[in-house]
Short mmCIF file of N, CA and C in Angstrom, two decimals:
data_model
loop_
_atom_site.label_atom_id
_atom_site.label_comp_id
_atom_site.label_asym_id
_atom_site.label_seq_id
_atom_site.Cartn_x
_atom_site.Cartn_y
_atom_site.Cartn_z
N MET A 1 16.42 -25.37 -23.75
CA MET A 1 15.70 -25.64 -22.50
C MET A 1 14.40 -26.39 -22.66
N ALA A 2 14.21 -27.27 -21.90
CA ALA A 2 13.05 -28.05 -21.97
C ALA A 2 11.93 -27.55 -21.13
N GLU A 3 10.76 -27.63 -21.64
CA GLU A 3 9.64 -27.06 -20.70
C GLU A 3 9.11 -28.22 -19.88
N GLN A 4 9.09 -28.01 -18.68
CA GLN A 4 8.60 -29.14 -17.87
C GLN A 4 7.81 -28.45 -16.63
N THR A 5 6.74 -29.01 -16.24
CA THR A 5 5.93 -28.69 -15.26
C THR A 5 6.16 -29.39 -14.08
N ILE A 6 6.33 -28.65 -12.93
CA ILE A 6 6.63 -29.32 -11.55
C ILE A 6 5.31 -29.36 -10.94
N ALA A 7 5.03 -30.43 -10.30
CA ALA A 7 3.78 -30.58 -9.59
C ALA A 7 4.04 -29.92 -8.21
N ALA A 8 3.00 -29.16 -7.84
CA ALA A 8 3.03 -28.41 -6.53
C ALA A 8 2.93 -29.40 -5.46
N PRO A 9 3.44 -29.20 -4.29
CA PRO A 9 3.29 -30.07 -3.18
C PRO A 9 1.86 -30.07 -2.70
N ARG A 10 1.29 -31.13 -2.10
CA ARG A 10 -0.04 -30.96 -1.53
C ARG A 10 0.09 -30.57 -0.13
N ILE A 11 -0.86 -29.58 0.18
CA ILE A 11 -0.87 -29.11 1.56
C ILE A 11 -2.06 -29.75 2.24
N ARG A 12 -1.76 -30.36 3.46
CA ARG A 12 -2.95 -30.93 4.22
C ARG A 12 -3.76 -29.81 4.73
N GLU A 13 -5.11 -30.15 4.74
CA GLU A 13 -5.96 -29.18 5.38
C GLU A 13 -5.91 -29.26 6.81
N ARG A 14 -5.88 -28.12 7.40
CA ARG A 14 -5.78 -28.06 8.94
C ARG A 14 -7.16 -28.16 9.45
N ARG A 15 -7.24 -29.23 10.38
CA ARG A 15 -8.52 -29.43 11.07
C ARG A 15 -8.61 -28.49 12.27
N ARG A 16 -9.77 -28.12 12.53
CA ARG A 16 -10.03 -27.32 13.70
C ARG A 16 -10.22 -28.27 14.85
N ASP A 17 -9.50 -27.99 15.90
CA ASP A 17 -9.61 -28.73 17.14
C ASP A 17 -10.88 -28.20 17.91
N PRO A 18 -11.82 -28.97 18.21
CA PRO A 18 -12.94 -28.36 18.95
C PRO A 18 -12.69 -28.00 20.43
N GLY A 19 -11.55 -28.78 20.90
CA GLY A 19 -11.28 -28.41 22.31
C GLY A 19 -10.36 -27.05 22.40
N ARG A 20 -9.83 -26.64 21.31
CA ARG A 20 -9.01 -25.40 21.38
C ARG A 20 -9.74 -24.17 21.54
N GLY A 21 -11.00 -24.11 21.01
CA GLY A 21 -11.87 -22.97 21.20
C GLY A 21 -12.22 -22.84 22.71
N ALA A 22 -12.61 -24.02 23.24
CA ALA A 22 -13.02 -24.21 24.70
C ALA A 22 -11.80 -23.75 25.53
N ALA A 23 -10.66 -24.03 25.27
CA ALA A 23 -9.51 -23.72 26.01
C ALA A 23 -9.36 -22.23 26.05
N ARG A 24 -9.54 -21.50 24.93
CA ARG A 24 -9.54 -20.11 24.79
C ARG A 24 -10.44 -19.34 25.68
N ARG A 25 -11.76 -19.90 25.67
CA ARG A 25 -12.89 -19.38 26.36
C ARG A 25 -12.51 -19.51 27.85
N PHE A 26 -12.07 -20.74 28.26
CA PHE A 26 -11.60 -20.89 29.73
C PHE A 26 -10.54 -19.88 30.09
N ALA A 27 -9.57 -19.74 29.37
CA ALA A 27 -8.48 -18.80 29.49
C ALA A 27 -9.02 -17.39 29.76
N ARG A 28 -9.87 -17.14 28.82
CA ARG A 28 -10.59 -15.70 28.85
C ARG A 28 -11.35 -15.42 30.21
N ARG A 29 -12.05 -16.58 30.63
CA ARG A 29 -12.90 -16.50 31.64
C ARG A 29 -11.91 -16.45 32.95
N ARG A 30 -10.82 -17.13 32.80
CA ARG A 30 -9.83 -17.15 34.06
C ARG A 30 -9.37 -15.77 34.28
N TRP A 31 -8.98 -15.11 33.17
CA TRP A 31 -8.56 -13.76 33.44
C TRP A 31 -9.56 -12.76 33.87
N THR A 32 -10.74 -13.02 33.42
CA THR A 32 -11.86 -12.11 33.87
C THR A 32 -12.12 -12.46 35.29
N ALA A 33 -12.17 -13.74 35.79
CA ALA A 33 -12.31 -14.12 37.18
C ALA A 33 -11.20 -13.49 37.98
N ALA A 34 -9.92 -13.50 37.57
CA ALA A 34 -8.79 -13.07 38.33
C ALA A 34 -8.99 -11.47 38.44
N LEU A 35 -9.32 -10.83 37.48
CA LEU A 35 -9.49 -9.49 37.56
C LEU A 35 -10.61 -8.97 38.45
N ALA A 36 -11.75 -9.74 38.47
CA ALA A 36 -12.82 -9.45 39.38
C ALA A 36 -12.34 -9.79 40.89
N VAL A 37 -11.59 -10.76 41.16
CA VAL A 37 -11.08 -11.00 42.45
C VAL A 37 -10.15 -9.97 42.93
N VAL A 38 -9.25 -9.48 42.14
CA VAL A 38 -8.35 -8.48 42.43
C VAL A 38 -9.06 -7.18 42.77
N LEU A 39 -10.12 -6.87 41.86
CA LEU A 39 -10.96 -5.68 42.13
C LEU A 39 -11.70 -5.63 43.38
N LEU A 40 -12.29 -6.83 43.76
CA LEU A 40 -13.11 -6.99 44.90
C LEU A 40 -12.16 -6.89 46.14
N ALA A 41 -10.97 -7.50 46.14
CA ALA A 41 -10.01 -7.48 47.20
C ALA A 41 -9.60 -5.96 47.48
N SER A 42 -9.36 -5.19 46.39
CA SER A 42 -8.95 -3.93 46.59
C SER A 42 -10.12 -3.05 47.23
N ILE A 43 -11.33 -3.29 46.81
CA ILE A 43 -12.50 -2.56 47.18
C ILE A 43 -12.72 -2.93 48.88
N LEU A 44 -12.55 -4.26 49.14
CA LEU A 44 -12.62 -4.68 50.57
C LEU A 44 -11.53 -4.06 51.36
N PHE A 45 -10.22 -4.00 50.87
CA PHE A 45 -9.06 -3.39 51.57
C PHE A 45 -9.34 -1.99 51.87
N VAL A 46 -9.83 -1.26 50.90
CA VAL A 46 -10.03 0.11 51.05
C VAL A 46 -11.19 0.39 52.05
N ALA A 47 -12.23 -0.39 52.06
CA ALA A 47 -13.42 -0.13 52.89
C ALA A 47 -13.14 -0.61 54.22
N LEU A 48 -12.39 -1.70 54.52
CA LEU A 48 -12.05 -2.21 55.93
C LEU A 48 -10.92 -1.37 56.68
N THR A 49 -10.06 -0.75 55.76
CA THR A 49 -9.02 -0.10 56.54
C THR A 49 -9.26 1.45 56.63
N ALA A 50 -10.41 1.78 56.16
CA ALA A 50 -10.82 3.27 56.07
C ALA A 50 -9.69 4.19 55.49
N MET A 51 -9.15 3.66 54.46
CA MET A 51 -7.94 4.24 53.75
C MET A 51 -8.38 5.59 53.23
N ARG A 52 -7.50 6.64 53.33
CA ARG A 52 -7.85 8.11 52.58
C ARG A 52 -6.55 8.40 51.76
N PRO A 53 -6.74 9.17 50.84
CA PRO A 53 -5.55 9.68 50.08
C PRO A 53 -4.72 10.56 50.93
N ALA A 54 -3.33 10.58 50.63
CA ALA A 54 -2.43 11.48 51.20
C ALA A 54 -2.58 12.90 50.68
N PHE A 55 -1.74 13.76 51.11
CA PHE A 55 -1.86 15.18 50.73
C PHE A 55 -1.75 15.35 49.22
N ASP A 56 -0.69 14.73 48.52
CA ASP A 56 -0.59 14.89 47.11
C ASP A 56 -1.70 14.32 46.42
N ALA A 57 -2.14 13.08 46.70
CA ALA A 57 -3.23 12.61 45.94
C ALA A 57 -4.53 13.30 46.08
N TYR A 58 -4.72 13.84 47.36
CA TYR A 58 -5.95 14.56 47.50
C TYR A 58 -5.90 15.99 46.74
N GLY A 59 -4.73 16.51 46.69
CA GLY A 59 -4.58 17.69 45.81
C GLY A 59 -4.85 17.45 44.38
N TRP A 60 -4.36 16.31 43.89
CA TRP A 60 -4.67 15.95 42.51
C TRP A 60 -6.10 15.77 42.15
N LEU A 61 -6.87 15.13 43.14
CA LEU A 61 -8.28 15.00 43.03
C LEU A 61 -8.97 16.34 43.01
N VAL A 62 -8.58 17.28 43.83
CA VAL A 62 -9.14 18.65 43.71
C VAL A 62 -8.77 19.25 42.36
N TRP A 63 -7.58 19.13 41.87
CA TRP A 63 -7.26 19.64 40.57
C TRP A 63 -8.07 18.99 39.55
N GLY A 64 -8.45 17.79 39.57
CA GLY A 64 -9.16 17.16 38.58
C GLY A 64 -10.70 17.66 38.57
N ARG A 65 -11.25 17.80 39.77
CA ARG A 65 -12.58 18.42 39.87
C ARG A 65 -12.56 19.89 39.33
N GLN A 66 -11.53 20.62 39.83
CA GLN A 66 -11.44 22.06 39.30
C GLN A 66 -11.28 22.16 37.80
N ALA A 67 -10.33 21.24 37.19
CA ALA A 67 -10.17 21.38 35.74
C ALA A 67 -11.48 20.90 35.03
N LEU A 68 -12.34 20.01 35.51
CA LEU A 68 -13.61 19.63 34.95
C LEU A 68 -14.56 20.79 34.84
N HIS A 69 -14.47 21.66 35.84
CA HIS A 69 -15.37 22.91 35.98
C HIS A 69 -14.67 24.15 35.54
N TRP A 70 -13.58 23.96 34.69
CA TRP A 70 -12.88 25.07 34.15
C TRP A 70 -12.37 26.14 35.15
N ASP A 71 -12.08 25.78 36.38
CA ASP A 71 -11.65 26.66 37.45
C ASP A 71 -10.42 26.16 38.15
N LEU A 72 -9.30 25.77 37.43
CA LEU A 72 -8.10 25.27 38.00
C LEU A 72 -7.36 26.31 38.73
N ASN A 73 -6.99 26.06 39.92
CA ASN A 73 -6.19 26.85 40.84
C ASN A 73 -5.15 26.13 41.38
N THR A 74 -3.91 26.43 40.97
CA THR A 74 -2.72 25.53 41.43
C THR A 74 -2.06 26.06 42.68
N ASN A 75 -2.65 27.10 43.33
CA ASN A 75 -2.07 27.68 44.51
C ASN A 75 -2.14 26.59 45.68
N ALA A 76 -1.09 26.48 46.49
CA ALA A 76 -1.00 25.63 47.68
C ALA A 76 -1.37 24.17 47.30
N ALA A 77 -0.95 23.61 46.32
CA ALA A 77 -1.14 22.26 46.01
C ALA A 77 0.15 21.54 45.54
N PRO A 78 0.17 20.15 45.51
CA PRO A 78 1.40 19.49 45.13
C PRO A 78 1.81 19.83 43.65
N SER A 79 2.93 19.38 43.38
CA SER A 79 3.37 19.43 41.96
C SER A 79 2.55 18.78 40.93
N TRP A 80 2.45 19.42 39.76
CA TRP A 80 1.56 18.78 38.76
C TRP A 80 2.16 17.62 38.06
N LYS A 81 1.53 16.52 38.05
CA LYS A 81 1.99 15.23 37.28
C LYS A 81 0.92 14.87 36.29
N PRO A 82 1.36 14.41 35.00
CA PRO A 82 0.27 14.28 33.91
C PRO A 82 -0.48 12.88 34.23
N LEU A 83 0.20 11.90 34.73
CA LEU A 83 -0.55 10.64 34.98
C LEU A 83 -1.68 10.68 35.78
N PRO A 84 -1.52 11.24 37.08
CA PRO A 84 -2.74 11.48 37.95
C PRO A 84 -3.84 12.26 37.37
N TYR A 85 -3.38 13.18 36.54
CA TYR A 85 -4.33 14.10 35.90
C TYR A 85 -5.29 13.43 34.98
N ILE A 86 -4.60 12.42 34.23
CA ILE A 86 -5.39 11.54 33.28
C ILE A 86 -6.56 10.84 33.93
N PHE A 87 -6.29 10.44 35.23
CA PHE A 87 -7.31 9.71 36.01
C PHE A 87 -8.31 10.52 36.78
N THR A 88 -7.77 11.63 37.26
CA THR A 88 -8.67 12.41 38.24
C THR A 88 -9.66 13.20 37.49
N VAL A 89 -9.40 13.70 36.26
CA VAL A 89 -10.38 14.47 35.61
C VAL A 89 -11.65 13.60 35.21
N PRO A 90 -11.49 12.38 34.76
CA PRO A 90 -12.63 11.48 34.42
C PRO A 90 -13.30 11.10 35.80
N PHE A 91 -12.46 10.78 36.64
CA PHE A 91 -13.07 10.52 38.07
C PHE A 91 -13.96 11.57 38.63
N ALA A 92 -13.56 12.80 38.33
CA ALA A 92 -14.31 13.93 38.79
C ALA A 92 -15.80 13.95 38.33
N LEU A 93 -16.11 13.18 37.28
CA LEU A 93 -17.40 13.12 36.68
C LEU A 93 -18.32 12.29 37.61
N PHE A 94 -17.83 11.54 38.62
CA PHE A 94 -18.62 10.77 39.42
C PHE A 94 -18.75 11.38 40.78
N GLY A 95 -18.48 12.76 40.90
CA GLY A 95 -18.76 13.51 42.14
C GLY A 95 -18.03 13.07 43.40
N HIS A 96 -18.79 12.86 44.44
CA HIS A 96 -18.11 12.46 45.73
C HIS A 96 -17.56 11.04 45.55
N TYR A 97 -17.87 10.26 44.61
CA TYR A 97 -17.25 8.84 44.48
C TYR A 97 -15.86 8.99 43.90
N GLN A 98 -15.42 10.23 43.50
CA GLN A 98 -14.15 10.27 42.98
C GLN A 98 -13.06 9.85 43.67
N MET A 99 -13.12 10.10 45.13
CA MET A 99 -11.99 9.61 46.04
C MET A 99 -12.18 8.13 46.12
N TRP A 100 -13.25 7.44 46.03
CA TRP A 100 -13.25 6.12 46.09
C TRP A 100 -12.69 5.36 44.90
N LEU A 101 -12.90 5.97 43.71
CA LEU A 101 -12.33 5.52 42.46
C LEU A 101 -10.86 5.56 42.58
N TRP A 102 -10.31 6.68 43.04
CA TRP A 102 -8.93 6.90 43.22
C TRP A 102 -8.26 5.90 44.15
N MET A 103 -8.99 5.54 45.27
CA MET A 103 -8.31 4.60 46.21
C MET A 103 -8.31 3.16 45.62
N VAL A 104 -9.28 2.90 44.89
CA VAL A 104 -9.32 1.44 44.35
C VAL A 104 -8.40 1.33 43.30
#
């Protein structure tokens, strides 16, 4: 067998497109702006319609507050669900703003 060295193919260096970073920043800003618009619209909707939670949601808010204070009483309340509980316990840290956080 003959010893022969094979030349490796040349790889062209990739140039960075200066417009590409700007496009990413614009896309990121667009998502941030869209999120801000949706949040503002939901706050306005809740404020203008004077919307309040229904029986089940209000019961979950009470459970979140009670769980935060280590005094959970499940008597005369709706059925327990884990997903609302994940939100209502941290929302209970905000006191009477808990209901507003839930509605938004």
